[in-house]
Amino acid sequence: MKALSGIALIALSLSLSACNKSEEGAKPTGEPVAAVAAPAGTSWSETLAETPDGYYLMGNPDAKVKLIEFGSYTCSHCKAFSEEASEEIRKIVDTGKMSFEFRPYLRDPIDLSTALLARCGGKDIFYPLSEQFFANQGAMFDKVQGNDAAFKAVEQLPAPQRPGAIAQIAGLVEFAQQRGISADQAKQCLADTAAATKLAKGVEAANSQYNIEGTPTFVLNGVVVQNTATWATLQPKLKEAGL
């Protein structure tokens, strides 16, 4: 299943069928990449910058190896990857050899609400907060199950109010508040239709450029990595790229 966009993005489909479908791509190869020291008093894994597309790049912006993950906050395989790989990716990023971007891939309305909240605190907490949302995935689904009537009521709301209502049902607002996002801040972020539209357009652009068919999908130096959804399968590809 492709990601939802436009009006369909705000609909209440909770289909998870796009999770972990492999993608074809060329094998990245290259000479060993030299380490690059971070500026004095800093580390590359704590060096974050917003890209022109509105995503957050972690690490050396001039790194020879560039890794992008398209992931869904409601995908169990993406959750597993976050738990397995986040610390390992930071270690590699700290060498200055590789930069990393996590790009939210919206498959359902909960993805949209979560992505809006993950960005709410800005670039400095985007990655820790995203990892915590993944860790909370099971508890979030427990809150969603059996709430058909509440989701049905969301359909009657104006579109800008739906991400906030869905976030409340799923317990995401309270979860974000416990991690430093105030209620007013969360409300503002969830009602940010410009940000929601930009996220949806980013998914459309990814589909057009990379033909994304499932999550997680990894793009290494501009090429989709084939048959890769776990750290165990991605790590050898990074070594082939010179890491």
Tab-separated table of C-alpha atoms in Angstrom:
chain	number	residue	atom	x	y	z
A	1	MET	CA	0.000	0.000	0.000
A	2	LYS	CA	1.325	3.434	-0.901
A	3	ALA	CA	1.309	6.237	1.643
A	4	LEU	CA	-1.825	8.304	1.982
A	5	SER	CA	-1.942	11.831	0.644
A	6	GLY	CA	-4.367	14.728	0.265
A	7	ILE	CA	-7.814	14.115	1.720
A	8	ALA	CA	-7.046	10.404	2.060
A	9	LEU	CA	-4.226	11.265	4.453
A	10	ILE	CA	-6.726	12.738	6.909
A	11	ALA	CA	-9.109	9.783	6.576
A	12	LEU	CA	-9.277	7.140	9.236
A	13	SER	CA	-7.780	4.124	7.507
A	14	LEU	CA	-5.554	2.192	9.920
A	15	SER	CA	-4.164	-0.252	7.351
A	16	LEU	CA	-0.596	-1.337	8.117
A	17	SER	CA	0.010	-3.364	4.955
A	18	ALA	CA	2.929	-1.262	3.710
A	19	CYS	CA	5.212	-2.315	6.543
A	20	ASN	CA	8.431	-4.060	5.458
A	21	LYS	CA	8.132	-4.660	1.724
A	22	SER	CA	11.556	-4.938	0.132
A	23	GLU	CA	12.781	-2.606	-2.591
A	24	GLU	CA	15.232	-3.124	-5.429
A	25	GLY	CA	18.360	-1.008	-5.797
A	26	ALA	CA	22.012	-1.096	-6.763
A	27	LYS	CA	24.620	-2.193	-4.232
A	28	PRO	CA	26.629	0.778	-2.911
A	29	THR	CA	30.389	0.282	-3.155
A	30	GLY	CA	33.325	2.527	-2.405
A	31	GLU	CA	36.780	2.981	-0.927
A	32	PRO	CA	37.169	3.232	2.860
A	33	VAL	CA	35.910	6.583	4.096
A	34	ALA	CA	38.149	8.650	6.356
A	35	ALA	CA	36.872	9.925	9.689
A	36	VAL	CA	36.205	13.638	10.053
A	37	ALA	CA	36.513	15.338	13.433
A	38	ALA	CA	33.555	17.382	14.646
A	39	PRO	CA	34.112	21.050	15.481
A	40	ALA	CA	35.747	21.525	18.883
A	41	GLY	CA	33.369	21.013	21.787
A	42	THR	CA	30.719	19.248	19.674
A	43	SER	CA	29.827	15.789	18.438
A	44	TRP	CA	28.438	14.970	15.029
A	45	SER	CA	25.477	13.014	16.448
A	46	GLU	CA	24.369	16.164	18.276
A	47	THR	CA	24.859	18.334	15.203
A	48	LEU	CA	21.476	18.731	13.549
A	49	ALA	CA	20.275	20.947	10.740
A	50	GLU	CA	16.969	21.380	8.963
A	51	THR	CA	17.204	20.476	5.296
A	52	PRO	CA	15.565	22.485	2.490
A	53	ASP	CA	12.864	19.782	2.386
A	54	GLY	CA	12.065	20.297	6.069
A	55	TYR	CA	13.683	17.146	7.460
A	56	TYR	CA	16.386	17.005	10.141
A	57	LEU	CA	19.867	15.864	9.128
A	58	MET	CA	22.027	14.392	11.872
A	59	GLY	CA	25.788	14.655	11.532
A	60	ASN	CA	28.415	16.000	9.194
A	61	PRO	CA	26.543	17.727	6.336
A	62	ASP	CA	29.519	16.990	4.057
A	63	ALA	CA	29.755	13.307	5.020
A	64	LYS	CA	30.772	11.000	2.182
A	65	VAL	CA	28.060	8.509	3.093
A	66	LYS	CA	24.472	9.722	3.339
A	67	LEU	CA	21.806	7.440	4.799
A	68	ILE	CA	18.092	8.196	4.681
A	69	GLU	CA	15.416	6.102	6.354
A	70	PHE	CA	11.785	6.355	5.307
A	71	GLY	CA	9.934	5.014	8.323
A	72	SER	CA	6.418	4.855	9.707
A	73	TYR	CA	5.708	5.432	13.382
A	74	THR	CA	3.013	2.726	13.228
A	75	CYS	CA	5.221	0.090	11.553
A	76	SER	CA	6.446	-2.708	13.826
A	77	HIS	CA	9.532	-3.279	11.660
A	78	CYS	CA	10.446	0.413	11.970
A	79	LYS	CA	10.049	0.136	15.739
A	80	ALA	CA	12.381	-2.857	15.793
A	81	PHE	CA	14.929	-1.037	13.654
A	82	SER	CA	14.817	2.007	15.935
A	83	GLU	CA	15.495	-0.173	18.953
A	84	GLU	CA	18.282	-2.143	17.270
A	85	ALA	CA	20.045	0.569	15.333
A	86	SER	CA	19.649	4.044	16.855
A	87	GLU	CA	22.707	3.808	19.106
A	88	GLU	CA	24.790	2.130	16.398
A	89	ILE	CA	23.885	4.811	13.867
A	90	ARG	CA	24.928	7.532	16.311
A	91	LYS	CA	28.305	5.847	16.761
A	92	ILE	CA	28.877	5.871	13.001
A	93	VAL	CA	27.601	9.441	12.624
A	94	ASP	CA	30.061	10.531	15.337
A	95	THR	CA	32.933	9.477	13.070
A	96	GLY	CA	31.930	12.167	10.580
A	97	LYS	CA	31.842	9.558	7.837
A	98	MET	CA	28.041	9.353	7.558
A	99	SER	CA	25.033	11.610	7.948
A	100	PHE	CA	21.563	10.296	8.756
A	101	GLU	CA	18.020	11.477	8.106
A	102	PHE	CA	14.818	9.925	9.358
A	103	ARG	CA	11.955	10.952	7.092
A	104	PRO	CA	8.445	10.143	8.379
A	105	TYR	CA	6.493	8.092	5.856
A	106	LEU	CA	2.795	8.632	6.469
A	107	ARG	CA	0.692	5.512	5.988
A	108	ASP	CA	-2.237	6.385	8.250
A	109	PRO	CA	-3.631	9.240	10.373
A	110	ILE	CA	-1.757	8.179	13.513
A	111	ASP	CA	1.476	8.537	11.564
A	112	LEU	CA	0.542	12.121	10.755
A	113	SER	CA	-0.301	13.025	14.354
A	114	THR	CA	2.901	11.426	15.620
A	115	ALA	CA	5.058	13.101	12.982
A	116	LEU	CA	3.621	16.511	13.847
A	117	LEU	CA	4.340	15.953	17.552
A	118	ALA	CA	7.831	14.571	16.917
A	119	ARG	CA	8.727	17.825	15.152
A	120	CYS	CA	7.064	19.962	17.793
A	121	GLY	CA	10.157	20.461	19.943
A	122	GLY	CA	12.416	21.274	17.019
A	123	LYS	CA	15.492	19.586	15.639
A	124	ASP	CA	17.348	19.130	18.932
A	125	ILE	CA	14.852	16.623	20.364
A	126	PHE	CA	13.416	15.208	17.138
A	127	TYR	CA	15.488	12.018	17.182
A	128	PRO	CA	15.168	11.181	20.911
A	129	LEU	CA	11.431	11.903	20.769
A	130	SER	CA	10.966	9.801	17.618
A	131	GLU	CA	12.751	6.889	19.287
A	132	GLN	CA	10.485	7.216	22.318
A	133	PHE	CA	7.378	7.250	20.122
A	134	PHE	CA	8.582	3.998	18.568
A	135	ALA	CA	9.182	2.503	22.015
A	136	ASN	CA	5.629	3.513	22.960
A	137	GLN	CA	4.083	1.925	19.874
A	138	GLY	CA	2.571	-1.070	21.676
A	139	ALA	CA	1.024	1.035	24.437
A	140	MET	CA	-0.325	3.441	21.828
A	141	PHE	CA	-2.018	0.614	19.921
A	142	ASP	CA	-3.561	-0.613	23.164
A	143	LYS	CA	-5.243	2.774	23.555
A	144	VAL	CA	-6.453	2.788	19.941
A	145	GLN	CA	-7.981	-0.695	19.980
A	146	GLY	CA	-11.711	-0.675	20.639
A	147	ASN	CA	-12.080	3.054	20.114
A	148	ASP	CA	-14.079	2.791	16.889
A	149	ALA	CA	-16.755	5.199	18.106
A	150	ALA	CA	-14.185	7.854	18.980
A	151	PHE	CA	-12.520	7.528	15.580
A	152	LYS	CA	-15.920	7.696	13.893
A	153	ALA	CA	-16.574	10.979	15.699
A	154	VAL	CA	-13.283	12.359	14.378
A	155	GLU	CA	-14.659	12.032	10.851
A	156	GLN	CA	-17.175	14.765	11.661
A	157	LEU	CA	-14.499	17.274	12.665
A	158	PRO	CA	-12.963	19.860	10.330
A	159	ALA	CA	-9.789	18.461	8.779
A	160	PRO	CA	-7.376	20.713	10.748
A	161	GLN	CA	-8.812	19.384	14.043
A	162	ARG	CA	-8.469	15.695	13.211
A	163	PRO	CA	-4.745	15.180	13.927
A	164	GLY	CA	-5.234	16.638	17.406
A	165	ALA	CA	-8.281	14.493	18.108
A	166	ILE	CA	-6.505	11.350	16.913
A	167	ALA	CA	-3.479	12.199	19.057
A	168	GLN	CA	-5.729	12.481	22.111
A	169	ILE	CA	-7.379	9.121	21.447
A	170	ALA	CA	-3.986	7.454	20.994
A	171	GLY	CA	-2.540	9.039	24.146
A	172	LEU	CA	0.124	10.844	22.142
A	173	VAL	CA	-0.473	14.307	23.594
A	174	GLU	CA	-0.032	13.107	27.173
A	175	PHE	CA	3.036	11.116	26.099
A	176	ALA	CA	4.586	14.211	24.495
A	177	GLN	CA	3.753	16.355	27.530
A	178	GLN	CA	5.693	13.963	29.743
A	179	ARG	CA	8.684	14.650	27.491
A	180	GLY	CA	8.646	18.429	27.572
A	181	ILE	CA	6.047	19.401	24.964
A	182	SER	CA	3.438	21.617	26.626
A	183	ALA	CA	-0.272	21.103	25.980
A	184	ASP	CA	-0.513	24.447	24.165
A	185	GLN	CA	2.563	23.659	22.088
A	186	ALA	CA	1.182	20.233	21.143
A	187	LYS	CA	-2.180	21.729	20.211
A	188	GLN	CA	-0.526	24.292	17.964
A	189	CYS	CA	1.671	21.715	16.243
A	190	LEU	CA	-1.197	19.303	15.654
A	191	ALA	CA	-3.271	22.078	14.060
A	192	ASP	CA	-0.439	23.169	11.750
A	193	THR	CA	-1.982	22.410	8.371
A	194	ALA	CA	1.052	23.800	6.521
A	195	ALA	CA	3.324	21.315	8.291
A	196	ALA	CA	0.871	18.466	7.618
A	197	THR	CA	0.708	19.376	3.944
A	198	LYS	CA	4.497	19.548	3.726
A	199	LEU	CA	4.824	16.094	5.283
A	200	ALA	CA	2.281	14.680	2.829
A	201	LYS	CA	4.042	16.277	-0.130
A	202	GLY	CA	7.324	14.842	1.130
A	203	VAL	CA	5.810	11.363	0.980
A	204	GLU	CA	4.523	11.997	-2.535
A	205	ALA	CA	7.991	13.164	-3.587
A	206	ALA	CA	9.569	10.052	-2.056
A	207	ASN	CA	7.151	7.811	-3.926
A	208	SER	CA	7.951	9.595	-7.160
A	209	GLN	CA	11.731	9.596	-6.693
A	210	TYR	CA	12.288	6.239	-4.989
A	211	ASN	CA	9.101	4.239	-5.639
A	212	ILE	CA	8.694	3.497	-1.940
A	213	GLU	CA	6.592	0.374	-1.417
A	214	GLY	CA	7.103	-0.347	2.259
A	215	THR	CA	8.728	0.688	5.495
A	216	PRO	CA	11.405	0.940	6.526
A	217	THR	CA	13.075	1.818	3.233
A	218	PHE	CA	16.698	2.945	3.227
A	219	VAL	CA	18.380	5.178	0.669
A	220	LEU	CA	22.174	5.054	0.697
A	221	ASN	CA	23.970	7.734	-1.298
A	222	GLY	CA	20.874	8.257	-3.405
A	223	VAL	CA	20.164	4.570	-4.108
A	224	VAL	CA	17.415	2.475	-2.513
A	225	VAL	CA	18.962	-0.443	-0.618
A	226	GLN	CA	17.356	-3.732	-1.602
A	227	ASN	CA	15.978	-6.390	0.732
A	228	THR	CA	16.891	-4.423	3.833
A	229	ALA	CA	14.634	-3.803	6.825
A	230	THR	CA	16.838	-4.643	9.816
A	231	TRP	CA	20.126	-3.467	11.241
A	232	ALA	CA	21.616	-6.900	10.569
A	233	THR	CA	20.917	-6.531	6.839
A	234	LEU	CA	21.755	-2.830	6.602
A	235	GLN	CA	25.102	-2.947	8.410
A	236	PRO	CA	26.890	-4.952	5.660
A	237	LYS	CA	25.641	-2.464	3.068
A	238	LEU	CA	27.189	0.372	5.061
A	239	LYS	CA	30.489	-1.508	5.132
A	240	GLU	CA	30.287	-1.888	1.357
A	241	ALA	CA	29.896	1.890	1.169
A	242	GLY	CA	33.247	2.338	2.912
A	243	LEU	CA	32.325	2.530	6.599
